[in-house]
CSV table of C-alpha atoms in Angstrom, one decimal:
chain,number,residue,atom,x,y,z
A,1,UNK,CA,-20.6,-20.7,32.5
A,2,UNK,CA,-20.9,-18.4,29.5
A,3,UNK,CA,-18.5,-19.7,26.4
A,4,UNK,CA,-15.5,-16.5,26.0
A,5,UNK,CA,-16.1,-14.4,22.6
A,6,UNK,CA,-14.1,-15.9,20.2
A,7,UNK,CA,-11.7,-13.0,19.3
A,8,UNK,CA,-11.1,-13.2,23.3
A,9,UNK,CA,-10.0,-17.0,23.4
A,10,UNK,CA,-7.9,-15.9,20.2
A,11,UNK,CA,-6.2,-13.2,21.9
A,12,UNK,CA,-5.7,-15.0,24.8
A,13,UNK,CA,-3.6,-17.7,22.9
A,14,UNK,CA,-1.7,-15.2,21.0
A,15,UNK,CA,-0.5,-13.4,24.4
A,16,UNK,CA,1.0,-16.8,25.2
A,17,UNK,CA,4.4,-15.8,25.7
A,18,UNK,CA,6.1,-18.4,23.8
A,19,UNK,CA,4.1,-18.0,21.0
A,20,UNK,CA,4.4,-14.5,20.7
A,21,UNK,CA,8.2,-15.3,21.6
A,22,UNK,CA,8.1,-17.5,17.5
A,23,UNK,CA,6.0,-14.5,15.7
A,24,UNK,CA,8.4,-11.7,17.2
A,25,UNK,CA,11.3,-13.8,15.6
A,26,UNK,CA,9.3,-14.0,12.5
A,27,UNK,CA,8.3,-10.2,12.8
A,28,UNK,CA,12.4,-9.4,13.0
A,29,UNK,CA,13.1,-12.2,10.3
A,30,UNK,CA,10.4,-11.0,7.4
A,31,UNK,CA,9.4,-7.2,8.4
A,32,UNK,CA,12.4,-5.2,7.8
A,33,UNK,CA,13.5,-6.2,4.6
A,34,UNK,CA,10.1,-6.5,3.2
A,35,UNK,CA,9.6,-2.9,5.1
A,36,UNK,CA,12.5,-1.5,3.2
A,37,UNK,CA,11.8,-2.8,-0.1
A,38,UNK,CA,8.3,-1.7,-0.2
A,39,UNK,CA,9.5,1.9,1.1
A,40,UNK,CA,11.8,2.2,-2.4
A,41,UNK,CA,8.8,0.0,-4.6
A,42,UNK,CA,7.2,3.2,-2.9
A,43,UNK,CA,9.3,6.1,-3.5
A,44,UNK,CA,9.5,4.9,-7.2
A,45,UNK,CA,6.0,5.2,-7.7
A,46,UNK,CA,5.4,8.7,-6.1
A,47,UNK,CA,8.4,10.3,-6.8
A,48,UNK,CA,6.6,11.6,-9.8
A,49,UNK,CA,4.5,13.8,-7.7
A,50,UNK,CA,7.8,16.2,-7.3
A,51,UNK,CA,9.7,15.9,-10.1
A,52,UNK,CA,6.8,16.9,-12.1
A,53,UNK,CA,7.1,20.2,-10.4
A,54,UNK,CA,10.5,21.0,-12.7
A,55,UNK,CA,9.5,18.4,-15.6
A,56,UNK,CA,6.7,21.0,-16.0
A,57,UNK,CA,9.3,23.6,-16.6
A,58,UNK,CA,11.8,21.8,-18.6
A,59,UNK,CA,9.1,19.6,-20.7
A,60,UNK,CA,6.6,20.1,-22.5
A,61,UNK,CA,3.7,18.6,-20.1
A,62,UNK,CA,1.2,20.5,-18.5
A,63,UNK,CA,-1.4,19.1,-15.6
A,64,UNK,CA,-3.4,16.9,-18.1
A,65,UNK,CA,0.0,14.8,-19.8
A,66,UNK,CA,1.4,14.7,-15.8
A,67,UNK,CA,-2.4,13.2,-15.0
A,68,UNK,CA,-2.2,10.5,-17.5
A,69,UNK,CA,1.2,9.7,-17.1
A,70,UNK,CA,0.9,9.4,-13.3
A,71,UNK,CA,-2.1,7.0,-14.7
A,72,UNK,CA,-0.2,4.7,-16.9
A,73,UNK,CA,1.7,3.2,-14.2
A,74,UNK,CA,-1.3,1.3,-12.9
A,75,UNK,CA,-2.6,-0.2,-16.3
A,76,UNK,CA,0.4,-2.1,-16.6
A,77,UNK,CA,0.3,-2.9,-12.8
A,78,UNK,CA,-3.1,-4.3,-13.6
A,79,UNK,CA,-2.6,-6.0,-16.7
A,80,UNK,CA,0.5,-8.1,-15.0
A,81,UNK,CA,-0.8,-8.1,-11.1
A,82,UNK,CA,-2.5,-11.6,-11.7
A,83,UNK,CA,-0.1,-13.9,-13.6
A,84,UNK,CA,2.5,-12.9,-11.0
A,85,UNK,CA,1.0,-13.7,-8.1
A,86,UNK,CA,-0.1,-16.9,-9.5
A,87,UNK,CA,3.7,-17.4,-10.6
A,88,UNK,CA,4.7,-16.7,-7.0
A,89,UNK,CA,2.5,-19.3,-5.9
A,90,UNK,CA,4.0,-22.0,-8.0
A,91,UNK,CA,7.7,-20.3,-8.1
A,92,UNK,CA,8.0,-18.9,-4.3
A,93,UNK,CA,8.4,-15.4,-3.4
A,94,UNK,CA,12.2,-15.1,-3.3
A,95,UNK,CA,12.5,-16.1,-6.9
A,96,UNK,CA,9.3,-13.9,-7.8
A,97,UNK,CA,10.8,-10.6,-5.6
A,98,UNK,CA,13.6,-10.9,-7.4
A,99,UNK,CA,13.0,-11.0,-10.8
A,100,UNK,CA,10.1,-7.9,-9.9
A,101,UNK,CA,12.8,-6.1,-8.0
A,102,UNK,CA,15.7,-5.8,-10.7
A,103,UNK,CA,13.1,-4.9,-13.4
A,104,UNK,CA,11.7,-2.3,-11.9
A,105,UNK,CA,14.7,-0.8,-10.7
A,106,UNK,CA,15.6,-0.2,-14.5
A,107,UNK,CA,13.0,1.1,-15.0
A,108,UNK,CA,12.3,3.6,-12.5
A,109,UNK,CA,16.3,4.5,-13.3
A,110,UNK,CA,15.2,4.9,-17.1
A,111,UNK,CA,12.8,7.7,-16.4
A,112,UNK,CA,15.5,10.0,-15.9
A,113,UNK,CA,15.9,9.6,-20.0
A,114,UNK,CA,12.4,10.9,-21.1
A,115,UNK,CA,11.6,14.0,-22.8
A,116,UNK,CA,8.3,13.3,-25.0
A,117,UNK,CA,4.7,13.0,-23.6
A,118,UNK,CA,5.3,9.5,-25.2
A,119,UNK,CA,8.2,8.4,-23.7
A,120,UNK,CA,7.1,9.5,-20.5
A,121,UNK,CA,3.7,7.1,-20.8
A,122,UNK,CA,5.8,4.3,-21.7
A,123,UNK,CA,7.8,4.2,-19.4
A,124,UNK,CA,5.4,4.5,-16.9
A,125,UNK,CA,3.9,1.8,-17.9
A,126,UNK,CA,6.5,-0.2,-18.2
A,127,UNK,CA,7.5,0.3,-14.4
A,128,UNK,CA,4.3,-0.8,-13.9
A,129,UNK,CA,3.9,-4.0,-15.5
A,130,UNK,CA,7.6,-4.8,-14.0
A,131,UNK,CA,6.4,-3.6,-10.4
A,132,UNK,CA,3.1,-5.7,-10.9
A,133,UNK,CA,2.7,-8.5,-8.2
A,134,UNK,CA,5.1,-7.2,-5.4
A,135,UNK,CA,2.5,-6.0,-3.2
A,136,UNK,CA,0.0,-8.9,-3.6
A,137,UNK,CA,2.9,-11.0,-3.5
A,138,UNK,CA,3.7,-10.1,0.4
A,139,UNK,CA,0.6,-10.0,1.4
A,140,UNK,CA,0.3,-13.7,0.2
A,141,UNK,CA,3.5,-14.3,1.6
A,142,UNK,CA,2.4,-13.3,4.7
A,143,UNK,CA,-0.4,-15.4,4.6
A,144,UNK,CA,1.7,-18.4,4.6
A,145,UNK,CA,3.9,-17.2,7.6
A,146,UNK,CA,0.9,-15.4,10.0
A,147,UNK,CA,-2.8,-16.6,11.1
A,148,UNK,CA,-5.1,-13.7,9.9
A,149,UNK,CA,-5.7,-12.8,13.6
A,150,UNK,CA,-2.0,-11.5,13.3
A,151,UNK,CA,-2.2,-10.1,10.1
A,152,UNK,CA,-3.6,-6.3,10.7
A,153,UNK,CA,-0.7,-5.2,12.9
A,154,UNK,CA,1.7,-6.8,10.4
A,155,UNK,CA,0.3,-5.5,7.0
A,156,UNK,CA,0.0,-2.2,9.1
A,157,UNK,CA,3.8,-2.1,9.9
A,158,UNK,CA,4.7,-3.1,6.2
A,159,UNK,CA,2.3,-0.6,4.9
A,160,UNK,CA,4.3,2.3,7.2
A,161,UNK,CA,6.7,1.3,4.5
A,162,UNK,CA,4.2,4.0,2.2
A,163,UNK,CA,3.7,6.1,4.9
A,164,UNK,CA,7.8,6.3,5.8
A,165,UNK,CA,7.9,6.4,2.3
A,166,UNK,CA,6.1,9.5,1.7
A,167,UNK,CA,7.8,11.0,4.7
A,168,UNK,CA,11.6,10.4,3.5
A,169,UNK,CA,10.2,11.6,0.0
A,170,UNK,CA,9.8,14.7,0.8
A,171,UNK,CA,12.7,15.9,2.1
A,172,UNK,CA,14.9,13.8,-0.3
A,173,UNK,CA,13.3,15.0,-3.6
A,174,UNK,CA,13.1,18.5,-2.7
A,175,UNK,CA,16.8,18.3,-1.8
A,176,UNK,CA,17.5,16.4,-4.8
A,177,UNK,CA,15.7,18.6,-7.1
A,178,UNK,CA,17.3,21.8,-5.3
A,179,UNK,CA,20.6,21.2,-4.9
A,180,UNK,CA,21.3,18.3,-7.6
A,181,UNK,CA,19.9,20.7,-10.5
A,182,UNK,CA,22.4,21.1,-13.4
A,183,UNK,CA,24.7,18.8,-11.5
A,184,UNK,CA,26.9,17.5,-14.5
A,185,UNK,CA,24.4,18.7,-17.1
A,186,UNK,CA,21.9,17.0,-15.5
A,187,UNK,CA,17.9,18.4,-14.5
A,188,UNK,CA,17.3,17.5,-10.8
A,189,UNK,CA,14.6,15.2,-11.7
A,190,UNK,CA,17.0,13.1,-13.5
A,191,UNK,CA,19.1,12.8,-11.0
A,192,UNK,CA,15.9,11.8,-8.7
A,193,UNK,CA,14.7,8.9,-10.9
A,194,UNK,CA,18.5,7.7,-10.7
A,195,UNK,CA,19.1,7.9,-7.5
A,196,UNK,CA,15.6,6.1,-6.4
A,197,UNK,CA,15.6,3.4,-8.7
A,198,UNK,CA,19.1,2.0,-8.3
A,199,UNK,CA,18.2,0.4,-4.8
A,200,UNK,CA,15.9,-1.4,-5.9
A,201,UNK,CA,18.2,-3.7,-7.9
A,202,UNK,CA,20.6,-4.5,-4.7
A,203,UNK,CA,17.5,-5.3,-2.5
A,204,UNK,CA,16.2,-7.3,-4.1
A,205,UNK,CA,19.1,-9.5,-4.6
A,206,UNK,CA,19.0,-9.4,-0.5
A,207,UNK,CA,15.4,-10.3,-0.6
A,208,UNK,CA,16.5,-13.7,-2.2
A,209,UNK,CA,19.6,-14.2,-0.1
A,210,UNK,CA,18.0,-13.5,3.4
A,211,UNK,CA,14.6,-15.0,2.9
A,212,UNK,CA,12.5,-18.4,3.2
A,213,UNK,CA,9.4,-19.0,1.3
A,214,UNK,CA,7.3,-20.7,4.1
A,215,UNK,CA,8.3,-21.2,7.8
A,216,UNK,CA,9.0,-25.2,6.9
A,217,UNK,CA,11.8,-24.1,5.0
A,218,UNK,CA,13.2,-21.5,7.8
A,219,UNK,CA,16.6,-23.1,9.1
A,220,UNK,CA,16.5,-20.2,11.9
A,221,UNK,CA,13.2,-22.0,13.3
A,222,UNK,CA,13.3,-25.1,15.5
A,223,UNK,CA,11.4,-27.8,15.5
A,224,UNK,CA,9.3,-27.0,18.1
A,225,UNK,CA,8.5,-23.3,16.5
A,226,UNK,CA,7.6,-24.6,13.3
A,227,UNK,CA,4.8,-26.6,15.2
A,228,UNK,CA,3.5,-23.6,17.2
A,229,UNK,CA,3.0,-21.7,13.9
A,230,UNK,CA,1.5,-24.6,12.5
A,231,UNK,CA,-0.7,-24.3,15.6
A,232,UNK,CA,-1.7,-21.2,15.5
A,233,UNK,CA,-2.9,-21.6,11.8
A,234,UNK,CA,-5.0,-25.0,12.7
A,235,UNK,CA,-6.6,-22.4,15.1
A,236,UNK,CA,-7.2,-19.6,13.2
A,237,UNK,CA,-10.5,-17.3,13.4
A,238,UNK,CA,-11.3,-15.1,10.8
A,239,UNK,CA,-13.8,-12.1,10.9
A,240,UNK,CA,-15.0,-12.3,8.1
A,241,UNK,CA,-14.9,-15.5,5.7
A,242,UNK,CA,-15.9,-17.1,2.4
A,243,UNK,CA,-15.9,-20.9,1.1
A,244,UNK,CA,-13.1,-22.4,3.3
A,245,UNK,CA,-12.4,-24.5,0.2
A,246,UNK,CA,-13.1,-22.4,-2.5
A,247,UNK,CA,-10.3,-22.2,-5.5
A,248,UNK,CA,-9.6,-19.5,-7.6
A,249,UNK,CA,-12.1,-20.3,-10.2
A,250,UNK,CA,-14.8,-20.5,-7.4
A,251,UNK,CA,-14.0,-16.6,-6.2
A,252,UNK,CA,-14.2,-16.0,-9.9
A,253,UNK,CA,-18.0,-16.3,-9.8
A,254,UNK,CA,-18.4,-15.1,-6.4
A,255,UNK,CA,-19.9,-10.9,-6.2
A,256,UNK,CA,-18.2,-9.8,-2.6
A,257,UNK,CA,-14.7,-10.3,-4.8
A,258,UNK,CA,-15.4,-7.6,-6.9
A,259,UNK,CA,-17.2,-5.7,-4.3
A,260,UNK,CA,-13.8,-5.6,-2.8
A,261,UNK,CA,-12.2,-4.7,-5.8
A,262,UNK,CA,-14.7,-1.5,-6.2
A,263,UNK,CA,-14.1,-1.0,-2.4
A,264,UNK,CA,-10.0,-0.9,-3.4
A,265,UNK,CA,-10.7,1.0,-6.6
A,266,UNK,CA,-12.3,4.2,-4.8
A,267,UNK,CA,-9.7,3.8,-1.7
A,268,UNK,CA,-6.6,3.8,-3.6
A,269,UNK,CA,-7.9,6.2,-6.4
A,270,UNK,CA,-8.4,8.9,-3.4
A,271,UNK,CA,-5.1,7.7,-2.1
A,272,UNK,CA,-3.0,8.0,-5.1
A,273,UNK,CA,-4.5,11.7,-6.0
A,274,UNK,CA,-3.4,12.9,-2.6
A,275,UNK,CA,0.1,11.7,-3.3
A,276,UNK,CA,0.6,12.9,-6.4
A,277,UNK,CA,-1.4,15.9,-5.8
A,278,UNK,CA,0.0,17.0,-2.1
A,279,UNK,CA,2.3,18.9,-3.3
A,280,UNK,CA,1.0,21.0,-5.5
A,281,UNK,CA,-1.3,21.6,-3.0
A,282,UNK,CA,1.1,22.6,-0.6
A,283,UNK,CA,2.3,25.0,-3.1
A,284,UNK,CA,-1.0,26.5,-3.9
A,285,UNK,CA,-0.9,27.5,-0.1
A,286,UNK,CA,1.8,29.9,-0.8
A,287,UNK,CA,4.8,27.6,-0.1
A,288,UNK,CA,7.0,28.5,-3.4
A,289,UNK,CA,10.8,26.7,-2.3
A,290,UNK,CA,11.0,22.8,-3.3
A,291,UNK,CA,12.9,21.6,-0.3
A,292,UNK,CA,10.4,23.2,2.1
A,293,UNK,CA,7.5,22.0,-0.1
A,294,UNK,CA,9.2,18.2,0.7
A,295,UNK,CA,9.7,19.0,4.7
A,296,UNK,CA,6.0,20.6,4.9
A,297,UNK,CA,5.0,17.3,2.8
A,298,UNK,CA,7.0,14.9,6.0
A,299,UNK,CA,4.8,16.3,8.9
A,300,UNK,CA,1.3,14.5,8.1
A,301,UNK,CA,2.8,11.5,6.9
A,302,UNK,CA,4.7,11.3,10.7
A,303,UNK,CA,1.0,11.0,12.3
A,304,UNK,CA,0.2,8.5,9.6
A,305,UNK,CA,3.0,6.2,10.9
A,306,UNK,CA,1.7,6.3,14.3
A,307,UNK,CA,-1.5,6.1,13.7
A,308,UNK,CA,-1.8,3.2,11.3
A,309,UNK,CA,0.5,0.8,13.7
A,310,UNK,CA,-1.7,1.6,16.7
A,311,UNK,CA,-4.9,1.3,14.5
A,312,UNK,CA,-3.8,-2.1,13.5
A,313,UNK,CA,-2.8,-3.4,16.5
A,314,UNK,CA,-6.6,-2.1,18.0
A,315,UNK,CA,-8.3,-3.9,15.3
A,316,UNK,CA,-6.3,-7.2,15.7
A,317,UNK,CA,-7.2,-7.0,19.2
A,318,UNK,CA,-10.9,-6.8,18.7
A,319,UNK,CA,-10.3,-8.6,15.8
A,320,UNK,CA,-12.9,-6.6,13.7
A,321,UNK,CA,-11.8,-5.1,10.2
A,322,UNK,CA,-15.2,-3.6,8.8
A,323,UNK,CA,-15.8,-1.0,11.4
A,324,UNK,CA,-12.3,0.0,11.5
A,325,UNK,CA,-12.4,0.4,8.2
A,326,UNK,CA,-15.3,2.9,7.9
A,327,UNK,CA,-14.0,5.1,11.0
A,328,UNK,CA,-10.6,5.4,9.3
A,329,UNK,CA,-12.1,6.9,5.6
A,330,UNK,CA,-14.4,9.2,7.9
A,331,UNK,CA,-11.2,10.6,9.5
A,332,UNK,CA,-9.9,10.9,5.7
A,333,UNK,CA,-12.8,12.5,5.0
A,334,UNK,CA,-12.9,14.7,7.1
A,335,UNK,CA,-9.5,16.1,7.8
A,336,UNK,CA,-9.3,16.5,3.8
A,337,UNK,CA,-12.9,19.1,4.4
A,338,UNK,CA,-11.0,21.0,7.1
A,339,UNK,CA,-7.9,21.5,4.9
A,340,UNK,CA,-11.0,23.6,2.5
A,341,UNK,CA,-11.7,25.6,6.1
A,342,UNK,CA,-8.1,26.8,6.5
A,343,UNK,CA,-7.3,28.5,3.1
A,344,UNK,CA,-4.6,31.1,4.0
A,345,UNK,CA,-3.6,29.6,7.2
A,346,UNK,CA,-0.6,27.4,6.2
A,347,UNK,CA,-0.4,25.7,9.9
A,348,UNK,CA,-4.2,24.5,10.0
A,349,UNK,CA,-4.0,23.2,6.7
A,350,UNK,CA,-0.8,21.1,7.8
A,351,UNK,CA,-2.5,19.7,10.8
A,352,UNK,CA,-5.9,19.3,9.2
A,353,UNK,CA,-3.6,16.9,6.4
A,354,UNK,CA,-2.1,15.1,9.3
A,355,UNK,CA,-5.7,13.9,10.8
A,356,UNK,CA,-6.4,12.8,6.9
A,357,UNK,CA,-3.4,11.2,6.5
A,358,UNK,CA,-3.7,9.3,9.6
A,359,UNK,CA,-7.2,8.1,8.4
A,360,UNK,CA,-6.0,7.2,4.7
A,361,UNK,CA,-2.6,5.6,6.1
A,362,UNK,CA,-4.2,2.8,8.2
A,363,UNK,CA,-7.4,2.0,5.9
A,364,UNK,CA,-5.1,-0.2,3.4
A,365,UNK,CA,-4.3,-2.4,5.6
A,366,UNK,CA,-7.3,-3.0,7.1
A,367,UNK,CA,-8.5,-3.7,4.1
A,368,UNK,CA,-6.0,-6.8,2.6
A,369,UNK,CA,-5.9,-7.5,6.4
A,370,UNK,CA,-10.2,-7.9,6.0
A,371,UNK,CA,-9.4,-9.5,2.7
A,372,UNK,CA,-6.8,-11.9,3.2
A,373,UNK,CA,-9.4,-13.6,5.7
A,374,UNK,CA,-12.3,-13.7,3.2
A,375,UNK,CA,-10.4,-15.5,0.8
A,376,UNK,CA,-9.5,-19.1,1.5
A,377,UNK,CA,-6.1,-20.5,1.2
A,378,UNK,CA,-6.9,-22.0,-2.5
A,379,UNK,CA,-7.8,-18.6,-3.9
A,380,UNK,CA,-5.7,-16.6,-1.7
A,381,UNK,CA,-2.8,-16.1,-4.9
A,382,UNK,CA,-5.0,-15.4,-7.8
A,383,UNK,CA,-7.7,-13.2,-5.1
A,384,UNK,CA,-5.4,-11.0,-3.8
A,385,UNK,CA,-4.3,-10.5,-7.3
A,386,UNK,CA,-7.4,-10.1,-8.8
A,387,UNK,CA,-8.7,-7.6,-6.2
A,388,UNK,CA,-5.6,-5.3,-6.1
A,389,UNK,CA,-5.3,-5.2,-10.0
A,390,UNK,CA,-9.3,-4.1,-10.1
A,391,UNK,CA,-8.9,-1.5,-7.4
A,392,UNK,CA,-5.5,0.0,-8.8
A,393,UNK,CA,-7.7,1.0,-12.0
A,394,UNK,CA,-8.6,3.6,-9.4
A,395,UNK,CA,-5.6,5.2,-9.7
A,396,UNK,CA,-4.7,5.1,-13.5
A,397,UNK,CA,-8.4,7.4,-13.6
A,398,UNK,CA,-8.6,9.4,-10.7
A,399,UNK,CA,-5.3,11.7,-11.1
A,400,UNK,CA,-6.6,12.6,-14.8
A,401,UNK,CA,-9.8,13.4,-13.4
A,402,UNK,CA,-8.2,15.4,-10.6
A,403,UNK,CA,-6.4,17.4,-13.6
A,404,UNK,CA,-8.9,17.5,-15.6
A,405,UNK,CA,-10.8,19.7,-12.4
A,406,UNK,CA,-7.8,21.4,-11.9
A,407,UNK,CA,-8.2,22.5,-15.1
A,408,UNK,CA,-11.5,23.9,-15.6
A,409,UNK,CA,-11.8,25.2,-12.3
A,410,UNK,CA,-8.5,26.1,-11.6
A,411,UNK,CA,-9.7,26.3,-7.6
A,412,UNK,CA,-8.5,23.2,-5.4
A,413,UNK,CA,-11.2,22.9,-3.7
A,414,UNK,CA,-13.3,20.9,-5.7
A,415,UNK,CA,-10.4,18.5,-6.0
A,416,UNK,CA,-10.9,17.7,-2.3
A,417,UNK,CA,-14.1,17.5,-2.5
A,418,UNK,CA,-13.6,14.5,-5.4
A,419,UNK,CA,-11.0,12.5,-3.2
A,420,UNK,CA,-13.3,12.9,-0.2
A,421,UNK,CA,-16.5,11.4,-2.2
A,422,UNK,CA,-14.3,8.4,-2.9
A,423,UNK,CA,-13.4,7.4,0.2
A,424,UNK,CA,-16.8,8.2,1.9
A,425,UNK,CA,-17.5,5.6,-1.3
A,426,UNK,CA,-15.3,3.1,-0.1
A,427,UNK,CA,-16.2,2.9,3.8
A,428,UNK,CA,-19.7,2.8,2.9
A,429,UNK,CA,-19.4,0.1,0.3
A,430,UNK,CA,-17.5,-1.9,2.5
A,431,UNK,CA,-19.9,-1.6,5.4
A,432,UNK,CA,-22.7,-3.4,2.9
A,433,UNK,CA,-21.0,-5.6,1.3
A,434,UNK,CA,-19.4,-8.0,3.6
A,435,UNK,CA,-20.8,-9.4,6.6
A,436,UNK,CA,-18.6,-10.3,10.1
A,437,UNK,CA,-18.2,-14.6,10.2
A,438,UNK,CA,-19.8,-14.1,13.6
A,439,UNK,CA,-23.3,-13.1,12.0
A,440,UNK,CA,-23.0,-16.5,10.1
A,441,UNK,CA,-21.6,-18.8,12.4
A,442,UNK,CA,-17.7,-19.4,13.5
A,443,UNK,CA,-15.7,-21.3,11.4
A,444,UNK,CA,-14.9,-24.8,12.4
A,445,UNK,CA,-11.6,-23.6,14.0
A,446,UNK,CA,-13.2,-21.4,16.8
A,447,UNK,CA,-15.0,-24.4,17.8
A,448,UNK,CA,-10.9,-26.2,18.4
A,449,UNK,CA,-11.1,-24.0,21.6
């Protein structure tokens, strides 16, 4: 009789009903609080990308101080990214959310008080530094609550967060900046930075109320549920894998980490330019009223939701990451292209976004799904770090460079162009760079079955 592929065994005990009976509890425990917070983290972030169409008018900033400013956010993020996940490690996450929650919260509430090029950099930064570690912090945390053969569905939900995110965005600021404009003396972008960066002060409180740092600590578990996820772990099977024992100072030295840092880098500098640069764009195809800029700004990032959950749940099925991966930039790729086909026809363009979006929506977490299997559970803190704050350089260089073409061409085509070259970048990377486990042998827990 022929030994079962490994992802099959794996699946097999996953559909056990009583396990899946302890992660669905866990799912409901963890997911929608986390969901939530990262949706405002989110909103806080982006929410530049539409008041920057009235700062332009009411400030003196034009594409090129909007570019770096968009920019600064993610040096501080990468500056501050590492210690705090190693903090977290050593603290817990309920102490670590907390303190990264209420900081950032002022600060997204004190961008409503800029008025300088200078100011506006600062602060920027600032929420960026405060910010730093919240995403590399849940997916560590998840790591200590889910087997990474149940990781791509979950990152995938927790990512909609950006995806939800983008699609409240747009309909809140453009109402926000419509209607709230000159609202007791007051520019609708204030009232925008306010209003989205409040929330993330009471949530975060929540986030330390409601939550546990590792299932061993969870009073809503029984016995007999902590020991199936401890189960599940001491079976885990991982697609792709490094040292099994290595340490942070180990991944350190080792080339695929910052391989996977470049891989992040060109991903989430395409990503980023699209968010801050959709809707201009939209604009540019004759859409001139703010609120219907937002709604127009919804409709892609609907099919992105969709799309990334199913993607993720596909991929933790087959339990294969890099293939995944590649297909999804393609799709980013090539939806962005026929965006460049449709000039003039408002409708095609909208559709042609939504297959992007649906491709750049479920590549992220496919890649920390990928990612949180290569590292091993010594460097997991410092790796995911490490890797996120090296790839969200990406970010703090593409938007200038996106304004920078903007402004000597004037012509947004040659803007697609540039975010499609970086995620064709990124697949292809990805593809050479790391090898599945199965090529080199399954780790010693496949051979538990």
């Amino acid at each position: 009789m022929h030994p079962q592929p490994a992802h099959n065994v794996l699946s097999s005990a996953l559909e056990n009903p009583s396990v899946k009976a302890v992660f669905l509890k866990i799912d409901w425990r963890l997911l929608p609080l986390l969901l939530v917070a990262y949706m405002v983290a989110y909103l806080d972030r982006i929410n530049i990308g539409y008041a920057q169409l009235q700062m332009k008018q009411t400030l003196p900033f034009d594409d090129a101080v909007y570019g770096l400013g968009a920019g600064m956010f993610f040096i501080g993020y990468f500056l501050f990214e590492v210690p705090s996940n190693l903090l977290l490690d050593r603290i817990g996450a309920r102490k670590t959310l907390l303190r990264i929650m209420v900081l950032w919260g002022l600060a997204a509430s004190a961008m409503m008080f800029v008025s300088t090029p200078l100011q506006f950099y600062v602060v920027r930064f600032l929420l960026g530094v405060f910010e730093a570690g919240f995403f590399p912090g849940v997916i560590l945390y998840f790591t200590y609550w889910y087997p990474s053969a149940r990781r791509g569905q979950v990152i995938a939900i927790f990512m909609s967060a950006t995806t939800i995110g983008s699609l409240v965005a747009g309909p809140l600021c453009g109402f926000i900046l419509k209607y709230f404009d000159g609202f007791a003396g007051l520019h609708g972008w204030q009232w925008l930075f306010l209003a989205q960066g409040l929330p993330a002060i009471f949530i975060g409180f929540l986030v330390y109320l409601l939550l546990k740092d590792k299932p061993d600590q969870a009073p809503w578990l029984s016995t007999e549920e902590k020991a199936v996820v401890e189960n599940a772990f001491r079976h885990d099977i991982k697609e792709v894998a490094g040292k099994a024992d290595g340490t942070f100072l180990q991944m350190l030295q080792d080339p695929k980490a910052y391989l996977l840092a470049l891989v992040y880098f060109f991903l989430l500098g395409a990503t980023y330019t699209m968010v801050f640069w959709v809707p201009t764009l939209i604009q540019s195809w004759g859409v001139k009223d703010l609120f219907l800029i937002g709604i127009y700004a919804s409709i892609p990032n609907a099919a992105g939701i969709i799309g990334m959950i199913l993607i993720g749940r596909h991929s933790d099925k087959w339990h294969e990451r890099r293939w995944h991966f590649a297909v999804c930039v393609v799709i980013a790729a090539v939806g962005l292209f026929t965006t460049t086909l449709f000039q003039g026809n408002l409708v095609g363009s909208i559709l042609a976004l939504a297959v992007a979006v649906i491709g750049i929506a479920s590549a992220t977490p496919l890649f920390f799904a990928l990612t949180s299997e290569y590292l091993s559970a010594g460097a997991a803190a410092g790796g995911l770090a490490l890797i996120s704050s090296l790839g969200n350089l990406g970010p703090a260089v593409s938007p200038s460079i996106n304004g920078l073409i903007l402004r000597s061409t004037g012509d947004n085509i040659y803007s697609t162009y540039f975010v499609m070259a970086l995620y064709l970048l990124s697949g292809t990377l990805l593809l050479l760079a790391m090898r599945p486990a199965s090529v080199r042998g399954l780790p010693a827990a496949a051979s538990a079955h």
